[in-house]
Amino acid sequence: MYATTTIARLTQRRTCAVRSAFTASQYQQLRTLASWNGVGVGGDNNNVSRTSKPAVVSRDRFFKTNYKGKTGLEQTKIARFKSTFKPSTSAATTPAIVIRKDDDKEEATVTVQDNGKSYLLDFGLPKLIPEWRKMFSAETLFQDVSAGLTVGCIAVPLSLAIAVASGVPAEVGLVTAAVSGIAGGLMGGTTLAVTGPAAAISLLVVGAVEQHGLEALPFITMACGGMQLASGVTRLGVVAKLVPVSVIAGFTTGVGTLILTGQIPKALGMATPAGLNPLEVLSYVGEHASAINPSSAALAVGTSAAMFLLPKIHAKIPSALLAVGGATLATHGLGLDVALIGAIPSGLSAFQFGIPHLPAVDSLPSLAATTFLIYSMTSVESLLSCAALEKMKKTSYKHSPDQELVGQGLANMGSALFMGMPVTSVIARSGLNLRLNAATRLPALVQAGFVFSSVVFFSDKIAMIPMPALSGMLITTGMGMLNPAEFKHCYAVQKMDTLPFLTTIGGMVSMGLAEGIGIGCVTALALNYQQASMVPGSASMLPPLSSTMMSAMPVASVHHAMSPLSSSHQEHPHTIGISTPVTSFTDANGEKFLLDADKSSVLQLNGPINFVSMFAIDNMVRDLQERVSAAAASGERYVVVDMEKVTNLEFTGMEELATRLIEVADGNEDVTIQMVNCSDLVYQALDQCDPKQQIQRFATLTAV
């Protein structure tokens, strides 16, 4: 099902103009056979049956045919949209099609322009420089500085805890947060995102350190950043989205499970043998309960409880700082016998600049596998976080996945130059930044400066923090990862997504992180194959793993309209007459829908929409953006998406489709997105992907 986009295009690479004049009689001579390719889930296909003969339409597109009802006597007019143009054989570029219609003549000028995707060789600086200027606006300066300081209060203890969970020295987490926060904040693809060490990646770092040693971590981080930078510059951000959301949810839950079970012994002041799985860890703790340190347990429970309860009092309270600060005061005030972080480098000596050393040649294959896994998961985590953040609050800077990879790549490369660890865009700190009413990129820089200052000026105070307090923080973090929101969305759309979710968790817990992710992806692929194979008529329509067919073309120069069936139409029921450019419909829910052919672009989807449809969605939306922008001057205001021929849905693909279509509307304020012929399954998916209902939705349409 690797996706391809079928777009109406001319095969020539140069700009050309094609003029043709049609009279009403000539329109009647243009007849196209309507091809029927099986039954999909997009519309209500259970109430109608296909006619044995194909319908013939009188134009180069059709959107209506005749059906026989269950009694065989009634004829129902169902809205259908389809392009009869053939896909171009050239895959190098995607031309933009601009249609201009002369108001005085029945003719249209079609201009095909070569608008191939350009590389992001300027790192997106032309769009970022205006963003940087906004950081010094007097109107937002105070609230941005305040937000940055509050986020910094959270970032310091969290970075310490994540460093400990990652098996690296505590100061590495702080140095990483300070350096990466600046690069990610300035160069990232989302205005309010905060970059730093993430709990979800900590276990990947643990595995890398255990397998290759701490000295190899800067090289892995540098290579990961280089791959992200290359992906962003070449605009391959869509590749990182090929991992199903159900697998990402399973990965998050698996990491939460491993963090939780790994920190319980440390919170109790116990040391466990290496290499135990979660069940073995819990069994070991039960067998050696007599070795529990009551002081350590009390500090961990108190820290965890404070982190859980303080945000319920007020969302803007820096709960992590207060919880760890309280535990530190209790430890030294009461003289508790617990382990402390201990001395860390102070002043600027903590920031050791250096070029990562190239490892031995014989270790490169295993290093490459580790680096690719970390690159994949950090990229996916960052893109998911930024997409979620963009839905929470729109900013003047349009979220760009490619720019986000550029920013994360530079952040990781900067971290590597100071012997740091891999980073991502962190949703917890970014979400807090949003709730604090941040308006620009300044808070990300302020929090990085706060972390930097804590290392330079307060390293002696950081050394006094008790380790059980950090374990309590991580236990709270792990518990929060056990029930990810992504799985709730997947389950609401497709109950069978439970299978890749559970297999990912099982593989991670029993075999390892990489094995679990691989098993989850294979399971998701097999599940989609099996579901596509079960679609009625799929053998005559599309192979189970073929591309999703997406056709989009402007209809500004073509009248799509239906008039009531006259006596002549009853004699020739397969012929559709032409009346006005505006056509009225009602859907199965009684909602009215008006199609104005002069102001609409029609998009038909044919086949499955899932995580392997990403390339089709990406290419189709890029073409659609160019087309809508070019047609805006001519008055196009609607993008109509026909879902009747969609064969099956999966949350990952549907969320990408909805998000990208909303981006088209956001980039063109006067454009409205409309989905028609939506089934109950499509409605359920849209409720999860578009809760604000920015996309208008209609059930199966019937001509009025």
Tab-separated table of N, CA and C in Angstrom, residues 34-173:
chain	number	residue	atom	x	y	z
A	34	ALA	N	-18.180	5.354	-16.431
A	34	ALA	CA	-17.885	5.394	-14.996
A	34	ALA	C	-17.477	4.005	-14.543
A	35	SER	N	-16.281	3.900	-14.006
A	35	SER	CA	-15.788	2.588	-13.568
A	35	SER	C	-16.143	2.361	-12.110
A	36	TRP	N	-16.597	1.158	-11.797
A	36	TRP	CA	-16.943	0.826	-10.417
A	36	TRP	C	-15.916	-0.166	-9.904
A	37	ASN	N	-15.290	0.176	-8.796
A	37	ASN	CA	-14.179	-0.632	-8.297
A	37	ASN	C	-14.473	-1.163	-6.906
A	38	GLY	N	-15.534	-1.897	-6.750
A	38	GLY	CA	-15.782	-2.528	-5.463
A	38	GLY	C	-16.555	-1.642	-4.513
A	39	VAL	N	-16.799	-2.174	-3.321
A	39	VAL	CA	-17.589	-1.493	-2.305
A	39	VAL	C	-16.677	-1.068	-1.179
A	40	GLY	N	-16.749	0.190	-0.765
A	40	GLY	CA	-15.906	0.683	0.319
A	40	GLY	C	-16.707	0.925	1.572
A	41	VAL	N	-16.031	1.459	2.589
A	41	VAL	CA	-16.696	1.768	3.848
A	41	VAL	C	-16.994	3.244	3.964
A	42	GLY	N	-16.687	4.032	2.937
A	42	GLY	CA	-16.877	5.477	3.055
A	42	GLY	C	-18.324	5.888	3.093
A	43	GLY	N	-19.208	5.222	2.388
A	43	GLY	CA	-20.616	5.597	2.374
A	43	GLY	C	-21.489	4.436	2.759
A	44	ASP	N	-22.767	4.669	2.776
A	44	ASP	CA	-23.714	3.622	3.157
A	44	ASP	C	-24.005	2.776	1.938
A	45	ASN	N	-23.211	1.724	1.758
A	45	ASN	CA	-23.342	0.899	0.559
A	45	ASN	C	-24.281	-0.279	0.775
A	46	ASN	N	-24.791	-0.421	1.999
A	46	ASN	CA	-25.632	-1.577	2.262
A	46	ASN	C	-27.053	-1.389	1.740
A	47	ASN	N	-27.438	-0.135	1.498
A	47	ASN	CA	-28.807	0.142	1.082
A	47	ASN	C	-28.972	0.192	-0.421
A	48	VAL	N	-27.901	0.047	-1.151
A	48	VAL	CA	-27.992	0.140	-2.599
A	48	VAL	C	-27.194	-0.976	-3.216
A	49	SER	N	-27.476	-1.262	-4.482
A	49	SER	CA	-26.706	-2.256	-5.219
A	49	SER	C	-26.276	-1.654	-6.537
A	50	ARG	N	-25.158	-2.131	-7.065
A	50	ARG	CA	-24.635	-1.587	-8.312
A	50	ARG	C	-25.532	-1.970	-9.487
A	51	THR	N	-25.670	-1.081	-10.446
A	51	THR	CA	-26.367	-1.436	-11.677
A	51	THR	C	-25.469	-2.315	-12.509
A	52	SER	N	-26.048	-3.136	-13.300
A	52	SER	CA	-25.251	-4.062	-14.103
A	52	SER	C	-24.535	-3.362	-15.232
A	53	LYS	N	-25.045	-2.197	-15.633
A	53	LYS	CA	-24.424	-1.461	-16.723
A	53	LYS	C	-23.743	-0.221	-16.183
A	54	PRO	N	-22.586	0.129	-16.717
A	54	PRO	CA	-21.917	1.345	-16.244
A	54	PRO	C	-22.674	2.587	-16.672
A	55	ALA	N	-22.644	3.596	-15.806
A	55	ALA	CA	-23.293	4.864	-16.142
A	55	ALA	C	-22.420	5.646	-17.101
A	56	VAL	N	-23.055	6.423	-17.964
A	56	VAL	CA	-22.330	7.258	-18.911
A	56	VAL	C	-22.611	8.706	-18.564
A	57	VAL	N	-21.574	9.476	-18.369
A	57	VAL	CA	-21.758	10.869	-18.019
A	57	VAL	C	-21.382	11.749	-19.179
A	58	SER	N	-21.931	12.960	-19.170
A	58	SER	CA	-21.805	13.831	-20.327
A	58	SER	C	-20.659	14.814	-20.208
A	59	ARG	N	-19.773	14.651	-19.197
A	59	ARG	CA	-18.627	15.536	-19.071
A	59	ARG	C	-17.405	14.701	-18.755
A	60	ASP	N	-16.283	15.406	-18.496
A	60	ASP	CA	-15.058	14.670	-18.218
A	60	ASP	C	-14.976	14.253	-16.755
A	61	ARG	N	-15.985	14.540	-15.945
A	61	ARG	CA	-16.070	14.076	-14.569
A	61	ARG	C	-17.533	13.740	-14.286
A	62	PHE	N	-17.783	12.903	-13.281
A	62	PHE	CA	-19.155	12.626	-12.911
A	62	PHE	C	-19.268	12.633	-11.402
A	63	PHE	N	-20.455	12.926	-10.926
A	63	PHE	CA	-20.666	12.800	-9.500
A	63	PHE	C	-22.083	12.332	-9.188
A	64	LYS	N	-22.645	11.566	-10.103
A	64	LYS	CA	-23.968	11.025	-9.843
A	64	LYS	C	-24.160	9.806	-10.712
A	65	THR	N	-24.841	8.824	-10.193
A	65	THR	CA	-25.206	7.686	-11.008
A	65	THR	C	-26.560	7.184	-10.530
A	66	ASN	N	-27.108	6.234	-11.222
A	66	ASN	CA	-28.421	5.718	-10.885
A	66	ASN	C	-28.279	4.363	-10.204
A	67	TYR	N	-28.972	4.194	-9.091
A	67	TYR	CA	-28.992	2.940	-8.361
A	67	TYR	C	-30.421	2.417	-8.318
A	68	LYS	N	-30.545	1.149	-8.143
A	68	LYS	CA	-31.848	0.565	-7.886
A	68	LYS	C	-31.951	0.261	-6.396
A	69	GLY	N	-33.063	0.623	-5.821
A	69	GLY	CA	-33.270	0.360	-4.400
A	69	GLY	C	-33.496	-1.118	-4.164
A	70	LYS	N	-33.781	-1.439	-2.875
A	70	LYS	CA	-33.965	-2.849	-2.527
A	70	LYS	C	-35.136	-3.462	-3.269
A	71	THR	N	-36.151	-2.631	-3.582
A	71	THR	CA	-37.317	-3.157	-4.285
A	71	THR	C	-37.072	-3.275	-5.768
A	72	GLY	N	-35.992	-2.674	-6.248
A	72	GLY	CA	-35.701	-2.695	-7.668
A	72	GLY	C	-36.478	-1.667	-8.445
A	73	LEU	N	-37.327	-0.856	-7.753
A	73	LEU	CA	-38.169	0.092	-8.456
A	73	LEU	C	-37.693	1.526	-8.305
A	74	GLU	N	-37.078	1.843	-7.156
A	74	GLU	CA	-36.699	3.217	-6.888
A	74	GLU	C	-35.294	3.492	-7.400
A	75	GLN	N	-35.125	4.701	-7.860
A	75	GLN	CA	-33.815	5.140	-8.308
A	75	GLN	C	-33.340	6.244	-7.380
A	76	THR	N	-32.119	6.099	-6.851
A	76	THR	CA	-31.559	7.078	-5.919
A	76	THR	C	-30.354	7.730	-6.560
A	77	LYS	N	-30.288	9.053	-6.417
A	77	LYS	CA	-29.174	9.798	-7.010
A	77	LYS	C	-28.118	10.037	-5.935
A	78	ILE	N	-26.996	9.356	-6.041
A	78	ILE	CA	-25.930	9.450	-5.051
A	78	ILE	C	-24.809	10.313	-5.607
A	79	ALA	N	-24.332	11.264	-4.805
A	79	ALA	CA	-23.256	12.150	-5.264
A	79	ALA	C	-21.965	11.368	-5.370
A	80	ARG	N	-21.307	11.455	-6.486
A	80	ARG	CA	-20.048	10.760	-6.714
A	80	ARG	C	-19.078	11.721	-7.369
A	81	PHE	N	-17.822	11.644	-6.993
A	81	PHE	CA	-16.807	12.531	-7.539
A	81	PHE	C	-15.649	11.681	-8.013
A	82	LYS	N	-15.221	11.878	-9.245
A	82	LYS	CA	-14.127	11.061	-9.757
A	82	LYS	C	-13.420	11.783	-10.887
A	83	SER	N	-12.075	11.694	-10.890
A	83	SER	CA	-11.296	12.242	-11.988
A	83	SER	C	-11.017	11.144	-12.994
A	84	THR	N	-11.137	11.462	-14.276
A	84	THR	CA	-10.849	10.477	-15.314
A	84	THR	C	-9.480	10.675	-15.923
A	85	PHE	N	-8.684	11.597	-15.359
A	85	PHE	CA	-7.337	11.815	-15.871
A	85	PHE	C	-6.421	10.688	-15.413
A	86	LYS	N	-5.449	10.365	-16.231
A	86	LYS	CA	-4.483	9.328	-15.910
A	86	LYS	C	-3.315	9.933	-15.142
A	87	PRO	N	-2.723	9.163	-14.213
A	87	PRO	CA	-1.567	9.684	-13.490
A	87	PRO	C	-0.380	9.848	-14.403
A	88	SER	N	0.448	10.825	-14.073
A	88	SER	CA	1.644	11.065	-14.867
A	88	SER	C	2.658	9.979	-14.647
A	89	THR	N	3.398	9.647	-15.652
A	89	THR	CA	4.462	8.649	-15.517
A	89	THR	C	5.711	9.243	-14.936
A	90	SER	N	5.774	10.561	-14.837
A	90	SER	CA	6.940	11.215	-14.270
A	90	SER	C	6.747	11.410	-12.794
A	91	ALA	N	7.677	10.922	-11.998
A	91	ALA	CA	7.598	11.051	-10.546
A	91	ALA	C	8.562	12.077	-10.021
A	92	ALA	N	9.294	12.737	-10.892
A	92	ALA	CA	10.328	13.651	-10.428
A	92	ALA	C	9.748	14.914	-9.842
A	93	THR	N	8.703	15.425	-10.476
A	93	THR	CA	8.117	16.669	-9.991
A	93	THR	C	6.611	16.564	-10.037
A	94	THR	N	5.950	17.469	-9.375
A	94	THR	CA	4.508	17.532	-9.363
A	94	THR	C	4.077	18.885	-9.885
A	95	PRO	N	3.609	18.993	-11.128
A	95	PRO	CA	3.222	20.289	-11.664
A	95	PRO	C	1.991	20.838	-10.967
A	96	ALA	N	1.927	22.128	-10.871
A	96	ALA	CA	0.728	22.796	-10.379
A	96	ALA	C	-0.160	23.136	-11.562
A	97	ILE	N	-1.443	22.911	-11.430
A	97	ILE	CA	-2.383	23.156	-12.511
A	97	ILE	C	-3.198	24.396	-12.173
A	98	VAL	N	-3.129	25.389	-12.997
A	98	VAL	CA	-3.863	26.630	-12.795
A	98	VAL	C	-4.881	26.771	-13.914
A	99	ILE	N	-6.155	26.917	-13.554
A	99	ILE	CA	-7.213	27.042	-14.558
A	99	ILE	C	-7.784	28.451	-14.483
A	100	ARG	N	-7.786	29.120	-15.599
A	100	ARG	CA	-8.377	30.453	-15.688
A	100	ARG	C	-9.514	30.407	-16.701
A	101	LYS	N	-10.647	30.913	-16.286
A	101	LYS	CA	-11.811	30.871	-17.157
A	101	LYS	C	-12.179	32.280	-17.598
A	102	ASP	N	-12.383	32.443	-18.883
A	102	ASP	CA	-12.789	33.730	-19.442
A	102	ASP	C	-14.296	33.890	-19.250
A	103	ASP	N	-14.681	34.962	-18.558
A	103	ASP	CA	-16.100	35.166	-18.280
A	103	ASP	C	-16.912	35.417	-19.540
A	104	ASP	N	-16.269	35.917	-20.577
A	104	ASP	CA	-17.011	36.289	-21.788
A	104	ASP	C	-17.108	35.143	-22.788
A	105	LYS	N	-16.298	34.106	-22.575
A	105	LYS	CA	-16.266	33.025	-23.557
A	105	LYS	C	-16.364	31.686	-22.844
A	106	GLU	N	-16.885	30.696	-23.576
A	106	GLU	CA	-16.956	29.348	-23.040
A	106	GLU	C	-15.638	28.624	-23.294
A	107	GLU	N	-14.566	29.147	-22.687
A	107	GLU	CA	-13.280	28.499	-22.861
A	107	GLU	C	-12.460	28.662	-21.588
A	108	ALA	N	-11.478	27.805	-21.441
A	108	ALA	CA	-10.632	27.833	-20.251
A	108	ALA	C	-9.178	27.704	-20.649
A	109	THR	N	-8.320	28.387	-19.884
A	109	THR	CA	-6.879	28.276	-20.088
A	109	THR	C	-6.282	27.429	-18.976
A	110	VAL	N	-5.610	26.367	-19.326
A	110	VAL	CA	-4.995	25.477	-18.341
A	110	VAL	C	-3.484	25.641	-18.421
A	111	THR	N	-2.877	26.064	-17.318
A	111	THR	CA	-1.436	26.252	-17.274
A	111	THR	C	-0.824	25.242	-16.325
A	112	VAL	N	0.119	24.480	-16.803
A	112	VAL	CA	0.808	23.487	-15.982
A	112	VAL	C	2.209	23.987	-15.706
A	113	GLN	N	2.512	24.145	-14.428
A	113	GLN	CA	3.806	24.676	-14.039
A	113	GLN	C	4.577	23.628	-13.258
A	114	ASP	N	5.870	23.596	-13.470
A	114	ASP	CA	6.731	22.641	-12.773
A	114	ASP	C	7.069	23.201	-11.399
A	115	ASN	N	6.451	22.606	-10.362
A	115	ASN	CA	6.680	23.072	-9.004
A	115	ASN	C	7.206	21.921	-8.154
A	116	GLY	N	8.328	21.367	-8.488
A	116	GLY	CA	8.898	20.278	-7.722
A	116	GLY	C	9.280	20.717	-6.329
A	117	LYS	N	9.348	19.766	-5.386
A	117	LYS	CA	9.680	20.090	-4.011
A	117	LYS	C	11.123	20.571	-3.930
A	118	SER	N	11.340	21.693	-3.291
A	118	SER	CA	12.683	22.222	-3.124
A	118	SER	C	13.227	21.789	-1.780
A	119	TYR	N	14.527	21.623	-1.727
A	119	TYR	CA	15.167	21.238	-0.480
A	119	TYR	C	15.231	22.434	0.472
A	120	LEU	N	15.308	22.142	1.757
A	120	LEU	CA	15.347	23.183	2.778
A	120	LEU	C	16.805	23.566	3.047
A	121	LEU	N	17.484	24.011	1.985
A	121	LEU	CA	18.917	24.290	2.080
A	121	LEU	C	19.211	25.510	2.933
A	122	ASP	N	18.255	26.398	3.112
A	122	ASP	CA	18.475	27.582	3.952
A	122	ASP	C	18.107	27.337	5.410
A	123	PHE	N	17.792	26.058	5.747
A	123	PHE	CA	17.428	25.671	7.110
A	123	PHE	C	16.178	26.393	7.602
A	124	GLY	N	15.390	26.924	6.678
A	124	GLY	CA	14.163	27.608	7.059
A	124	GLY	C	14.360	28.978	7.673
A	125	LEU	N	15.548	29.549	7.540
A	125	LEU	CA	15.852	30.830	8.192
A	125	LEU	C	14.958	31.987	7.730
A	126	PRO	N	14.603	32.089	6.446
A	126	PRO	CA	13.738	33.214	6.046
A	126	PRO	C	12.432	33.291	6.819
A	127	LYS	N	11.863	32.141	7.196
A	127	LYS	CA	10.626	32.145	7.964
A	127	LYS	C	10.884	32.262	9.465
A	128	LEU	N	12.077	31.874	9.902
A	128	LEU	CA	12.379	31.892	11.336
A	128	LEU	C	12.800	33.271	11.829
A	129	ILE	N	13.465	34.044	10.980
A	129	ILE	CA	13.964	35.359	11.415
A	129	ILE	C	12.832	36.260	11.915
A	130	PRO	N	11.693	36.348	11.224
A	130	PRO	CA	10.581	37.134	11.792
A	130	PRO	C	10.111	36.594	13.140
A	131	GLU	N	10.194	35.260	13.316
A	131	GLU	CA	9.829	34.669	14.603
A	131	GLU	C	10.763	35.146	15.706
A	132	TRP	N	12.041	35.213	15.394
A	132	TRP	CA	13.018	35.651	16.402
A	132	TRP	C	12.778	37.102	16.801
A	133	ARG	N	12.374	37.930	15.858
A	133	ARG	CA	12.126	39.335	16.173
A	133	ARG	C	10.957	39.499	17.144
A	134	LYS	N	9.983	38.604	17.050
A	134	LYS	CA	8.827	38.699	17.939
A	134	LYS	C	9.196	38.444	19.396
A	135	MET	N	10.324	37.770	19.636
A	135	MET	CA	10.697	37.447	21.008
A	135	MET	C	10.946	38.694	21.846
A	136	PHE	N	11.231	39.820	21.221
A	136	PHE	CA	11.584	41.031	21.953
A	136	PHE	C	10.452	42.056	21.957
A	137	SER	N	9.235	41.576	21.675
A	137	SER	CA	8.077	42.450	21.717
A	137	SER	C	7.767	42.826	23.166
A	138	ALA	N	7.558	44.106	23.419
A	138	ALA	CA	7.265	44.573	24.777
A	138	ALA	C	5.941	44.008	25.293
A	139	GLU	N	5.020	43.674	24.389
A	139	GLU	CA	3.703	43.197	24.797
A	139	GLU	C	3.763	41.802	25.416
A	140	THR	N	4.696	40.983	24.972
A	140	THR	CA	4.747	39.586	25.435
A	140	THR	C	5.998	39.265	26.247
A	141	LEU	N	6.895	40.216	26.411
A	141	LEU	CA	8.190	39.936	27.040
A	141	LEU	C	8.032	39.416	28.462
A	142	PHE	N	7.208	40.069	29.271
A	142	PHE	CA	7.089	39.675	30.679
A	142	PHE	C	6.510	38.273	30.822
A	143	GLN	N	5.404	37.998	30.124
A	143	GLN	CA	4.776	36.691	30.273
A	143	GLN	C	5.645	35.586	29.693
A	144	ASP	N	6.434	35.879	28.673
A	144	ASP	CA	7.324	34.868	28.113
A	144	ASP	C	8.472	34.558	29.068
A	145	VAL	N	9.046	35.578	29.679
A	145	VAL	CA	10.126	35.351	30.648
A	145	VAL	C	9.593	34.576	31.854
A	146	SER	N	8.405	34.947	32.318
A	146	SER	CA	7.790	34.245	33.442
A	146	SER	C	7.538	32.778	33.104
A	147	ALA	N	7.028	32.523	31.897
A	147	ALA	CA	6.783	31.139	31.477
A	147	ALA	C	8.087	30.358	31.390
A	148	GLY	N	9.130	30.978	30.844
A	148	GLY	CA	10.414	30.299	30.712
A	148	GLY	C	11.018	29.927	32.057
A	149	LEU	N	10.909	30.807	33.048
A	149	LEU	CA	11.443	30.518	34.378
A	149	LEU	C	10.681	29.367	35.035
A	150	THR	N	9.360	29.357	34.862
A	150	THR	CA	8.558	28.276	35.440
A	150	THR	C	8.898	26.938	34.792
A	151	VAL	N	9.020	26.916	33.467
A	151	VAL	CA	9.389	25.684	32.779
A	151	VAL	C	10.793	25.244	33.198
A	152	GLY	N	11.692	26.212	33.403
A	152	GLY	CA	13.039	25.877	33.863
A	152	GLY	C	13.035	25.213	35.220
A	153	CYS	N	12.115	25.636	36.099
A	153	CYS	CA	12.009	24.996	37.414
A	153	CYS	C	11.619	23.524	37.296
A	154	ILE	N	10.878	23.194	36.253
A	154	ILE	CA	10.514	21.798	35.998
A	154	ILE	C	11.659	21.073	35.302
A	155	ALA	N	12.338	21.758	34.395
A	155	ALA	CA	13.358	21.114	33.564
A	155	ALA	C	14.559	20.646	34.373
A	156	VAL	N	14.958	21.399	35.411
A	156	VAL	CA	16.152	21.026	36.180
A	156	VAL	C	15.981	19.670	36.865
A	157	PRO	N	14.970	19.474	37.711
A	157	PRO	CA	14.843	18.154	38.348
A	157	PRO	C	14.520	17.032	37.365
A	158	LEU	N	13.710	17.332	36.341
A	158	LEU	CA	13.387	16.286	35.362
A	158	LEU	C	14.627	15.851	34.587
A	159	SER	N	15.467	16.796	34.195
A	159	SER	CA	16.686	16.454	33.458
A	159	SER	C	17.627	15.616	34.321
A	160	LEU	N	17.691	15.940	35.600
A	160	LEU	CA	18.494	15.133	36.522
A	160	LEU	C	17.955	13.709	36.610
A	161	ALA	N	16.635	13.595	36.784
A	161	ALA	CA	16.023	12.282	36.931
A	161	ALA	C	16.175	11.445	35.663
A	162	ILE	N	15.992	12.078	34.498
A	162	ILE	CA	16.104	11.335	33.229
A	162	ILE	C	17.547	10.896	32.990
A	163	ALA	N	18.513	11.733	33.376
A	163	ALA	CA	19.916	11.337	33.248
A	163	ALA	C	20.209	10.113	34.100
A	164	VAL	N	19.696	10.109	35.331
A	164	VAL	CA	19.897	8.959	36.212
A	164	VAL	C	19.239	7.711	35.617
A	165	ALA	N	18.011	7.871	35.086
A	165	ALA	CA	17.312	6.735	34.475
A	165	ALA	C	18.007	6.252	33.217
A	166	SER	N	18.765	7.139	32.563
A	166	SER	CA	19.456	6.780	31.317
A	166	SER	C	20.819	6.161	31.564
A	167	GLY	N	21.231	6.091	32.808
A	167	GLY	CA	22.520	5.478	33.110
A	167	GLY	C	23.707	6.364	32.815
A	168	VAL	N	23.519	7.692	32.812
A	168	VAL	CA	24.617	8.631	32.574
A	168	VAL	C	24.748	9.534	33.792
A	169	PRO	N	25.881	10.209	33.979
A	169	PRO	CA	26.035	11.120	35.114
A	169	PRO	C	24.956	12.198	35.123
A	170	ALA	N	24.588	12.644	36.324
A	170	ALA	CA	23.491	13.598	36.472
A	170	ALA	C	23.742	14.886	35.715
A	171	GLU	N	25.004	15.355	35.696
A	171	GLU	CA	25.278	16.629	35.032
A	171	GLU	C	25.082	16.558	33.522
A	172	VAL	N	25.139	15.343	32.951
A	172	VAL	CA	24.934	15.193	31.507
A	172	VAL	C	23.514	15.626	31.133
A	173	GLY	N	22.545	15.287	31.984
A	173	GLY	CA	21.173	15.691	31.705
A	173	GLY	C	21.006	17.192	31.712
